[in-house]
GROMACS .gro file of C-alpha atoms in nm:
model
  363
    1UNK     CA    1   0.000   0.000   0.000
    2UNK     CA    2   0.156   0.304  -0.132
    3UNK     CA    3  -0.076   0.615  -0.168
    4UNK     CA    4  -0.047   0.935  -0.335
    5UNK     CA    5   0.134   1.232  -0.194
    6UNK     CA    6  -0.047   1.568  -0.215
    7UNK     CA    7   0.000   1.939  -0.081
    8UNK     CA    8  -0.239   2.115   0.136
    9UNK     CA    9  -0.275   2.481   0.129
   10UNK     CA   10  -0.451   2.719   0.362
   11UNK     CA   11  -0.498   3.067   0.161
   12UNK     CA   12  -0.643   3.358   0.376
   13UNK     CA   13  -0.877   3.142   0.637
   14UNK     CA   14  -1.136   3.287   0.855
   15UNK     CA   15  -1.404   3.134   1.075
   16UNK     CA   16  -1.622   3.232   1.294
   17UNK     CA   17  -1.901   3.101   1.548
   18UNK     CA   18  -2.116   3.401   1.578
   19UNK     CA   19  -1.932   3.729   1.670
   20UNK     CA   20  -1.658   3.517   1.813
   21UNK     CA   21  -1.359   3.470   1.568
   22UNK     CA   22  -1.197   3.094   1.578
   23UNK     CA   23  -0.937   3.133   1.298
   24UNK     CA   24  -0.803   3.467   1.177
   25UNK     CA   25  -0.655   3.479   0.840
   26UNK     CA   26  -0.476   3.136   0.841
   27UNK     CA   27  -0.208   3.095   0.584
   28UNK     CA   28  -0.009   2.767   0.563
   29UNK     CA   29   0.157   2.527   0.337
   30UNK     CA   30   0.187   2.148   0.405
   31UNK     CA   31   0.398   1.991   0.161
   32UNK     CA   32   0.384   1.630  -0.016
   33UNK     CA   33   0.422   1.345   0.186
   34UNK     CA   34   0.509   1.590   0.505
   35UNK     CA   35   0.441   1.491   0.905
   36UNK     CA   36   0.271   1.815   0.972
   37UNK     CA   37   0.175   1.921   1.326
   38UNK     CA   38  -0.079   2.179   1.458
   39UNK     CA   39   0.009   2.268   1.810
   40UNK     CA   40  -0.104   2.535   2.047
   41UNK     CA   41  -0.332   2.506   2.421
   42UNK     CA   42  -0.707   2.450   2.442
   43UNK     CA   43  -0.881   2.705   2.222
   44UNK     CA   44  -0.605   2.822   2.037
   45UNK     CA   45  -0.819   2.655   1.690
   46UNK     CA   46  -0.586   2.385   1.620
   47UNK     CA   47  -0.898   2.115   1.634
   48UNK     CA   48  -1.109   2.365   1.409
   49UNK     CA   49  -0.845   2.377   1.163
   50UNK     CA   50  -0.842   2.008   1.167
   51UNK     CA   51  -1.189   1.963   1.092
   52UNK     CA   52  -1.213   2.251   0.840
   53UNK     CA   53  -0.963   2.048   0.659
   54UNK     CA   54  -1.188   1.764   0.681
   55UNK     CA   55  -1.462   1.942   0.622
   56UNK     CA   56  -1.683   1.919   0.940
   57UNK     CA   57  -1.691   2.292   0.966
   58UNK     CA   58  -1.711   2.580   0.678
   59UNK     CA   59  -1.457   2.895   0.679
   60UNK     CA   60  -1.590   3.219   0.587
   61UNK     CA   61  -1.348   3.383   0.400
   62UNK     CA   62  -1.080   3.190   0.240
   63UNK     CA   63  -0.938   2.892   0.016
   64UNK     CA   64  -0.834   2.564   0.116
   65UNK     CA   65  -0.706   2.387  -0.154
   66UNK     CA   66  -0.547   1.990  -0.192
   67UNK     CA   67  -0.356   1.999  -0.487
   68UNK     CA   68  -0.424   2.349  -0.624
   69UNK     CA   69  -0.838   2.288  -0.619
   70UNK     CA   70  -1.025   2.424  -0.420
   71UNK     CA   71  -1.184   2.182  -0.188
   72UNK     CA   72  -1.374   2.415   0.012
   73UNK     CA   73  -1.740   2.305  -0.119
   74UNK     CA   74  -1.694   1.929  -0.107
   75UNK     CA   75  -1.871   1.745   0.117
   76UNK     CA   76  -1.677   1.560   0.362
   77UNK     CA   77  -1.756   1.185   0.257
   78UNK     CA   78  -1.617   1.365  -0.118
   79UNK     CA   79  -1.333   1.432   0.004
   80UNK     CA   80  -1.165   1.141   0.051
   81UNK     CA   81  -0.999   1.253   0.337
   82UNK     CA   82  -0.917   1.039   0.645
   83UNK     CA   83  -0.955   1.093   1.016
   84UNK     CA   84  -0.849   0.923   1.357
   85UNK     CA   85  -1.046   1.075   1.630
   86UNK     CA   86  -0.934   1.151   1.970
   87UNK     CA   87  -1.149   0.880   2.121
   88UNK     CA   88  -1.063   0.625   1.847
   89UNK     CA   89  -1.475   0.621   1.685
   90UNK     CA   90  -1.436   0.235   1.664
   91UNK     CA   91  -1.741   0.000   1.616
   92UNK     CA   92  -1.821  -0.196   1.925
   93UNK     CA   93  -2.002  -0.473   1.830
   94UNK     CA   94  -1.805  -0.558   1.499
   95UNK     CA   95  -1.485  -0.719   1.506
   96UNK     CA   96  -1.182  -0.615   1.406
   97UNK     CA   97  -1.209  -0.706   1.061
   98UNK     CA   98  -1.500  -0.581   1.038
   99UNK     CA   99  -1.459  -0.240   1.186
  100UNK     CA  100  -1.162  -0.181   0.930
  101UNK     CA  101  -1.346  -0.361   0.612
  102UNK     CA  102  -1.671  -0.071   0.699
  103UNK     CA  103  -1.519   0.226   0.467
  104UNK     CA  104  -1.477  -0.040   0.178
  105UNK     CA  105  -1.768  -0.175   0.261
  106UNK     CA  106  -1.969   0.131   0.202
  107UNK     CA  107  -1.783   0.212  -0.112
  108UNK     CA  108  -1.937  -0.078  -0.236
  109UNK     CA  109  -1.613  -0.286  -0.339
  110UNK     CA  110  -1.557  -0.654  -0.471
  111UNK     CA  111  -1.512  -0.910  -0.157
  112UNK     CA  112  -1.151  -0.962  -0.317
  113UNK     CA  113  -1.044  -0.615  -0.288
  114UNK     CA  114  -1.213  -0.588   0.019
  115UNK     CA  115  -1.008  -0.913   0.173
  116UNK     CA  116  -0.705  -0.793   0.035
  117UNK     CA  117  -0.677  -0.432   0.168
  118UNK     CA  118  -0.793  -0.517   0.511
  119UNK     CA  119  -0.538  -0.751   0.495
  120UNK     CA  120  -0.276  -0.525   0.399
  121UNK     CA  121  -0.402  -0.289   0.665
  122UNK     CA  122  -0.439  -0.522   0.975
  123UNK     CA  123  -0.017  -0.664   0.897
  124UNK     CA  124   0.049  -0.248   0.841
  125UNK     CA  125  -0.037  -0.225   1.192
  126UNK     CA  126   0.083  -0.572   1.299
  127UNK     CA  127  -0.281  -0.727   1.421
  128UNK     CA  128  -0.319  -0.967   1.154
  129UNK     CA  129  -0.345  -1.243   1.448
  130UNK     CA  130  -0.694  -0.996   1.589
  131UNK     CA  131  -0.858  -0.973   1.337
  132UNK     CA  132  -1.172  -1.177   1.477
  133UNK     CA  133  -1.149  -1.003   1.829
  134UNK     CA  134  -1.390  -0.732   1.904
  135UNK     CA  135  -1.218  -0.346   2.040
  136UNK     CA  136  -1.255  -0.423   2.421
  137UNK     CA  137  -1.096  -0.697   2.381
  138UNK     CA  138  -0.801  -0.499   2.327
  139UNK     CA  139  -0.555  -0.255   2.486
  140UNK     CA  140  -0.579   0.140   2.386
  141UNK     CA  141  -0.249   0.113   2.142
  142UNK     CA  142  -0.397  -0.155   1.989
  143UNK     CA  143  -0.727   0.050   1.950
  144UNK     CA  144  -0.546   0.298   1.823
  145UNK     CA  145  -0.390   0.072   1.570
  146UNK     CA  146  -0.739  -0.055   1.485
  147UNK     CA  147  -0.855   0.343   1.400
  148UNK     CA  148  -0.530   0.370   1.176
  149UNK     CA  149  -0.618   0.064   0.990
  150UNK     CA  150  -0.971   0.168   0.893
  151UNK     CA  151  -0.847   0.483   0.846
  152UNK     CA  152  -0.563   0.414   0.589
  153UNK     CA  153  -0.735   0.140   0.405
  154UNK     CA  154  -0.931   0.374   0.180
  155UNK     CA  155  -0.656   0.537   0.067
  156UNK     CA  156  -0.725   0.843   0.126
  157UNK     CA  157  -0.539   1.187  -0.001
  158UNK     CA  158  -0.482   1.314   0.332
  159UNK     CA  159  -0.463   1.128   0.722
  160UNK     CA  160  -0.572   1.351   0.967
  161UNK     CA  161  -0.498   1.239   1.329
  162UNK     CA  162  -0.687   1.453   1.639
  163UNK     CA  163  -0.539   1.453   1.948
  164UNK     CA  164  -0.389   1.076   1.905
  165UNK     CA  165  -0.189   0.968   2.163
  166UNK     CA  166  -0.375   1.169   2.459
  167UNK     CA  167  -0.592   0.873   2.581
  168UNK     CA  168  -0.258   0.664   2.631
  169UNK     CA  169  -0.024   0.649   2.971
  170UNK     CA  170   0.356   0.835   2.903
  171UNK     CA  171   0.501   0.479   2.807
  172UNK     CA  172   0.250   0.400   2.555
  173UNK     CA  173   0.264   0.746   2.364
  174UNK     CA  174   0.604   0.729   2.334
  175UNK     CA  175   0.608   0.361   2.166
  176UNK     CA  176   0.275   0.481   1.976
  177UNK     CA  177   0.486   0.826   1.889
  178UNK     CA  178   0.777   0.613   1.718
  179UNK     CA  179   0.485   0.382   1.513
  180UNK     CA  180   0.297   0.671   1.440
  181UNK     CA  181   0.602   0.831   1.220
  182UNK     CA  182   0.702   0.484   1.081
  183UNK     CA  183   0.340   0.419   0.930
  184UNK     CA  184   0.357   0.762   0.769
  185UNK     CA  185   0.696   0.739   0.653
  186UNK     CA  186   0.589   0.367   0.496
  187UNK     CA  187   0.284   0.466   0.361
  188UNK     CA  188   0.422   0.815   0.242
  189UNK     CA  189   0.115   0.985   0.320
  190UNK     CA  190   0.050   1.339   0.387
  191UNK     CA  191  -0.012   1.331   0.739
  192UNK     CA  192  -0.156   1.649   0.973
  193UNK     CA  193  -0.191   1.616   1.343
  194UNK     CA  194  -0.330   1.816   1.642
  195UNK     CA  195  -0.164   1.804   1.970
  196UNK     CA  196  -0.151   2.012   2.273
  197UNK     CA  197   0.187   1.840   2.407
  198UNK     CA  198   0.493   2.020   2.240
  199UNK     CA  199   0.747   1.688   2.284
  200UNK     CA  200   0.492   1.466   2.071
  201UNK     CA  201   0.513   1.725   1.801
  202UNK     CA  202   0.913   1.824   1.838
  203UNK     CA  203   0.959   1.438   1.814
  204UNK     CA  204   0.713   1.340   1.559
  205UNK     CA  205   0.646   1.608   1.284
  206UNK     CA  206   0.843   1.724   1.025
  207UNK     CA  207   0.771   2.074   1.051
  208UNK     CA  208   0.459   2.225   1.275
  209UNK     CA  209   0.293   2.547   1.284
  210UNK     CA  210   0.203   2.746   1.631
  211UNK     CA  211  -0.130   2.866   1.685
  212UNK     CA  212  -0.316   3.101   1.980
  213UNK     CA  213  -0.595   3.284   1.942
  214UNK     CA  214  -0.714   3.130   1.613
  215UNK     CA  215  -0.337   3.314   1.453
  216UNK     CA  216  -0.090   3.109   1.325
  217UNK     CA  217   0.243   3.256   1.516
  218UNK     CA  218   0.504   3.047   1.337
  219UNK     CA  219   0.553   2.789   1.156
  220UNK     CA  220   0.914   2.566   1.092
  221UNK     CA  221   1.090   2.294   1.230
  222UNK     CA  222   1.113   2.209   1.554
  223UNK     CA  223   1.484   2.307   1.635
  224UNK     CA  224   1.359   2.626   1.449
  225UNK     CA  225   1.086   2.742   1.641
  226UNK     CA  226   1.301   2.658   1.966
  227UNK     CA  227   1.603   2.782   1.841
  228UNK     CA  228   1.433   3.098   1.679
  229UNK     CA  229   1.145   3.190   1.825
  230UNK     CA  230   0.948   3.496   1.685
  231UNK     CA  231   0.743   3.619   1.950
  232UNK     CA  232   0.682   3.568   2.320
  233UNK     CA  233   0.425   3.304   2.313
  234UNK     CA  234   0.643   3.088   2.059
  235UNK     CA  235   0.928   3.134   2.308
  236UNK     CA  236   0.712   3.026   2.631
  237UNK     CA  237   0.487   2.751   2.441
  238UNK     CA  238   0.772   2.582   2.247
  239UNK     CA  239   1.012   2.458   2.552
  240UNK     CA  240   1.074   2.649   2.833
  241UNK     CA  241   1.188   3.029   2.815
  242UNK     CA  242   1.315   3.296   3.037
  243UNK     CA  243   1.186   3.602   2.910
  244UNK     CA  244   1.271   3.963   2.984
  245UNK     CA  245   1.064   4.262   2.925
  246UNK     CA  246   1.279   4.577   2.872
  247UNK     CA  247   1.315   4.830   2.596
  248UNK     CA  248   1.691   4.855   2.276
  249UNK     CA  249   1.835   5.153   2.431
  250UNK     CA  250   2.047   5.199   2.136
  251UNK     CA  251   2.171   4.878   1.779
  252UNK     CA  252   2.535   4.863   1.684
  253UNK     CA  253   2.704   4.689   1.403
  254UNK     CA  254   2.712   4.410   1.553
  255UNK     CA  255   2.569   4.410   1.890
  256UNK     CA  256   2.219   4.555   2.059
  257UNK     CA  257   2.224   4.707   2.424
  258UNK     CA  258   1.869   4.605   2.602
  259UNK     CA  259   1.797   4.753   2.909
  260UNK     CA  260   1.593   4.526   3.117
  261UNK     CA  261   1.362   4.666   3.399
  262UNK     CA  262   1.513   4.579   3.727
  263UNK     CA  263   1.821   4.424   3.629
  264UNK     CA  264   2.022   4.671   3.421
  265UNK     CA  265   2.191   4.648   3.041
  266UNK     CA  266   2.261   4.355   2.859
  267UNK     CA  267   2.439   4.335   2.538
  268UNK     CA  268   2.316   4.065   2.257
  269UNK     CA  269   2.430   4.001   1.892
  270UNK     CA  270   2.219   4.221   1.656
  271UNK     CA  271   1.941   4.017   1.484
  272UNK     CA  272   1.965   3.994   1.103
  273UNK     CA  273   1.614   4.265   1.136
  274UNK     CA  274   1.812   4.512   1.373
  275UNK     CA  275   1.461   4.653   1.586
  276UNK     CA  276   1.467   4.980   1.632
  277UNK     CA  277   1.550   5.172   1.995
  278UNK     CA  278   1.177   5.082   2.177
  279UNK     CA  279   1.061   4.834   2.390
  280UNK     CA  280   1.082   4.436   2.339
  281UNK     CA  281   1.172   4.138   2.508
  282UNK     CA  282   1.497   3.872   2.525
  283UNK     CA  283   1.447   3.517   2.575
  284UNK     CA  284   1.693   3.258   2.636
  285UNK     CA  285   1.643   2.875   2.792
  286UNK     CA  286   1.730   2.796   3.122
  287UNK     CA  287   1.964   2.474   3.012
  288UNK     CA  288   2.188   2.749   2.857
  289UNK     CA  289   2.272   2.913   3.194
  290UNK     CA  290   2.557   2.795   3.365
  291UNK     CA  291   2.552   2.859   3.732
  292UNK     CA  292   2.870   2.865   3.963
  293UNK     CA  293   2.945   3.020   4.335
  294UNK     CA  294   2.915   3.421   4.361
  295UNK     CA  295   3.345   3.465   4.349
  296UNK     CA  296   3.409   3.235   4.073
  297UNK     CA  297   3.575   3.468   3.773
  298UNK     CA  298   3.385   3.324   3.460
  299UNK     CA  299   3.449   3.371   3.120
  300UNK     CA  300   3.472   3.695   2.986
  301UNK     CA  301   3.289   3.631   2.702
  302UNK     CA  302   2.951   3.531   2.897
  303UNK     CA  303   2.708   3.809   3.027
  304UNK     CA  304   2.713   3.746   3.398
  305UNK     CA  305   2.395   3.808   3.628
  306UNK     CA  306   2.452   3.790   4.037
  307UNK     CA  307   2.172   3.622   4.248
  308UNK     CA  308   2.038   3.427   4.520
  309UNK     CA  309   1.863   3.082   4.478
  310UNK     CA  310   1.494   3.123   4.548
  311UNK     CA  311   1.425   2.727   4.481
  312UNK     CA  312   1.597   2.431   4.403
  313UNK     CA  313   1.394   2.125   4.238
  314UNK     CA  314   1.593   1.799   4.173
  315UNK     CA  315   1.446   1.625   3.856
  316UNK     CA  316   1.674   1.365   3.807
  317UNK     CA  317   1.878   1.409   3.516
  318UNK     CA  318   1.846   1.789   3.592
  319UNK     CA  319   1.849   2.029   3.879
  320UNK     CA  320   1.604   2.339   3.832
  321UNK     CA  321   1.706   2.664   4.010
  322UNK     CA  322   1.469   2.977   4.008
  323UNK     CA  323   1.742   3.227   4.068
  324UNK     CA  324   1.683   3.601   4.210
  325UNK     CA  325   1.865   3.860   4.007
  326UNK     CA  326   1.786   4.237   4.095
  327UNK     CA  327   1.419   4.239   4.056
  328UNK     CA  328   1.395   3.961   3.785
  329UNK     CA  329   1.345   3.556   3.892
  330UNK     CA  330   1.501   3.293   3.639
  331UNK     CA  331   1.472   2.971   3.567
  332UNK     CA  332   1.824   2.765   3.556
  333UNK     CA  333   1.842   2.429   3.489
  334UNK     CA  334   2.166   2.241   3.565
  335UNK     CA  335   2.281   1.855   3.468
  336UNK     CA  336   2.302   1.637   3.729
  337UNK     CA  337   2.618   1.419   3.824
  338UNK     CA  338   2.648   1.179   4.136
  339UNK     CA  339   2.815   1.348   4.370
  340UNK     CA  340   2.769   1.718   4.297
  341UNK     CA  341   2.566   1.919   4.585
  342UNK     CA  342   2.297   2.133   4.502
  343UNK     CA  343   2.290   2.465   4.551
  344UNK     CA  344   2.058   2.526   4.857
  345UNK     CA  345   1.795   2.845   4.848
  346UNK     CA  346   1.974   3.143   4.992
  347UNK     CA  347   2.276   3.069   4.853
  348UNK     CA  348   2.470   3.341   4.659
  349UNK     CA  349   2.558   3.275   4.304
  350UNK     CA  350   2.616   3.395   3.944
  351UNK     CA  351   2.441   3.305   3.629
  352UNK     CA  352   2.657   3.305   3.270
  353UNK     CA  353   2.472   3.267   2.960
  354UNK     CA  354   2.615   3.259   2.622
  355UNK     CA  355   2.545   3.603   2.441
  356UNK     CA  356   2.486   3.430   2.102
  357UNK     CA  357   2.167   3.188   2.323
  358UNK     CA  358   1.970   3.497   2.371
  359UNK     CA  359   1.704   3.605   2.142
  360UNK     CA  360   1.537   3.904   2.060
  361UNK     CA  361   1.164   3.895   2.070
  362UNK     CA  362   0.957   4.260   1.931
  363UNK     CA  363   0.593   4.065   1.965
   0.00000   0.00000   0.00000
């Protein structure tokens, strides 16, 4: 089972429900064959974008186009689109079998074809040896394996996945995670998925886009959008972030002086779109502060913050210090090694971050 790779293209989307706007001027381009992620926290639209795609829902303004046509006044069972739901949607007095033959069924094909792609299906997913058990019978991944079955075996244009490793405990998602990207890199199959948990789409998706408040803030890779991040809710929703509100008191050739509000002047590498003098924000991630006893002398090439530990959290492979400088609290996390003490709260200390880790944010 090989299927056809198409694009997807969002041109100018806009929905609303009532007076209340859902999606505001969505543009985005999913490319042949590409692992595609939606991310962003309850209500940001991610799930409304989903179903527009799959046409459960109608945008008012806008094209949404598979292939360069315009798909936006197909019905959904026209579409030949395919969707795993969050809760899996299976059948549960029909077997397994029986529950992935139903799409073929209803497209009215020969008993041949029929046996033969359910076949094909049930050994994609590795439950050949279920096929006459009914869904409680089985365990959630294998549930979830029975929805991707059904699912695939039409062949549709486009696999659409909602939400679809949230009803599974940590150890499951991450096994299901790892199958998940194998099917689609098998099958080829231009794949778009929702999710409200940033690791599942860092280590799953090709590229993903951002959304909050029904706006698409960015879209890229993952390492990108960490790496990179354009605005303040990019920087806090994408990993973790220390940001800093302050205002560019004045851009050099090659560095930027920010002035942050109780904590003084820091100077960054100037962005390749210098921002003017104003106000704006820095962001950097707390694994990229090193933190060492107040008199160390560090290295002159790091900008150097004096503190006091507020907290200290051991988390294993990591020890997380929220760290008091002037006014300001950040976050530092630390490796842990056997035999290294942690520093205790009240203890005096000095942060040293890498100028070229921090980032300029003007949103």
């Amino acid at each position: 089972m090989h299927l056809n790779k198409v694009a997807l293209e969002c041109r100018h989307i806009s929905l609303s429900y009532g007076a209340t706007p859902v999606l505001r001027d969505v543009n985005l381009k999913i490319e042949p064959g590409e692992f595609f992620a939606l991310l962003g926290p309850s209500g940001s639209g991610k799930s409304t974008l989903l179903r527009l795609i799959a046409g459960f829902n109608r945008h008012q303004a806008g094209e949404l186009l598979v292939d360069s046509q315009d798909i936006s006044t197909v019905p959904p069972h026209a579409r030949n689109i395919g969707m795993v739901f969050q809760n899996y949607a299976l059948w549960p007095h029909m077997t397994v079998w029986d529950n992935v033959a139903f799409g073929l069924v209803e497209r009215r094909e020969s008993r041949d074809a029929i046996r033969r792609k359910v076949g094909e299906a049930l050994e994609l997913v590795g439950l050949s040896q279920y096929a006459q058990r009914r869904p409680a019978q089985l365990s959630g991944g294998q549930q979830q394996r029975v929805a991707l079955a059904r699912t695939v075996v039409i062949e549709p244009k486009l696999l659409l996945l909602d939400e679809p490793l949230s009803n599974l405990d940590k150890q499951l998602r991450v096994q299901m995670r790892e199958e998940l990207k194998n099917l689609q890199r098998k099958l080829g199959l231009t794949t778009i998925f929702v999710t409200h948990d940033q690791e599942e789409a860092m280590t799953t998706a090709d590229r993903m886009a951002v959304l909050d408040g029904g706006v698409l803030q960015q879209v890229g890779s993952a390492a990108g959008l960490y790496d990179y991040p354009q605005n303040r809710f990019v920087a806090g929703f994408v990993g973790t972030a220390n940001v800093l509100e302050g205002r560019v008191t004045s851009v050099g050739g090659e560095t930027l002086s920010f002035q942050v509000e109780g904590l003084g002047t820091l100077t960054l590498p100037r962005p390749a779109d210098a921002p003017a003098p104003g106000p704006g924000a820095i962001a950097f991630r707390p694994h990229q502060v090193s933190i060492g006893v107040r008199d160390e002398q560090g290295d002159a090439s790091r900008v150097w913050l004096d503190g006091s530990v507020e907290s200290a959290e051991f988390l294993g492979e990591f020890s997380r210090y929220r760290v008091r400088v002037g006014e300001v609290a950040l976050v530092a996390d630390q490796p842990h090694y056997a035999g290294i003490a942690m520093f205790e709260p009240g203890a005096r200390v000095r942060l040293g971050i890498e100028p070229g880790q921090l980032r300029y944010l003007d949103a």
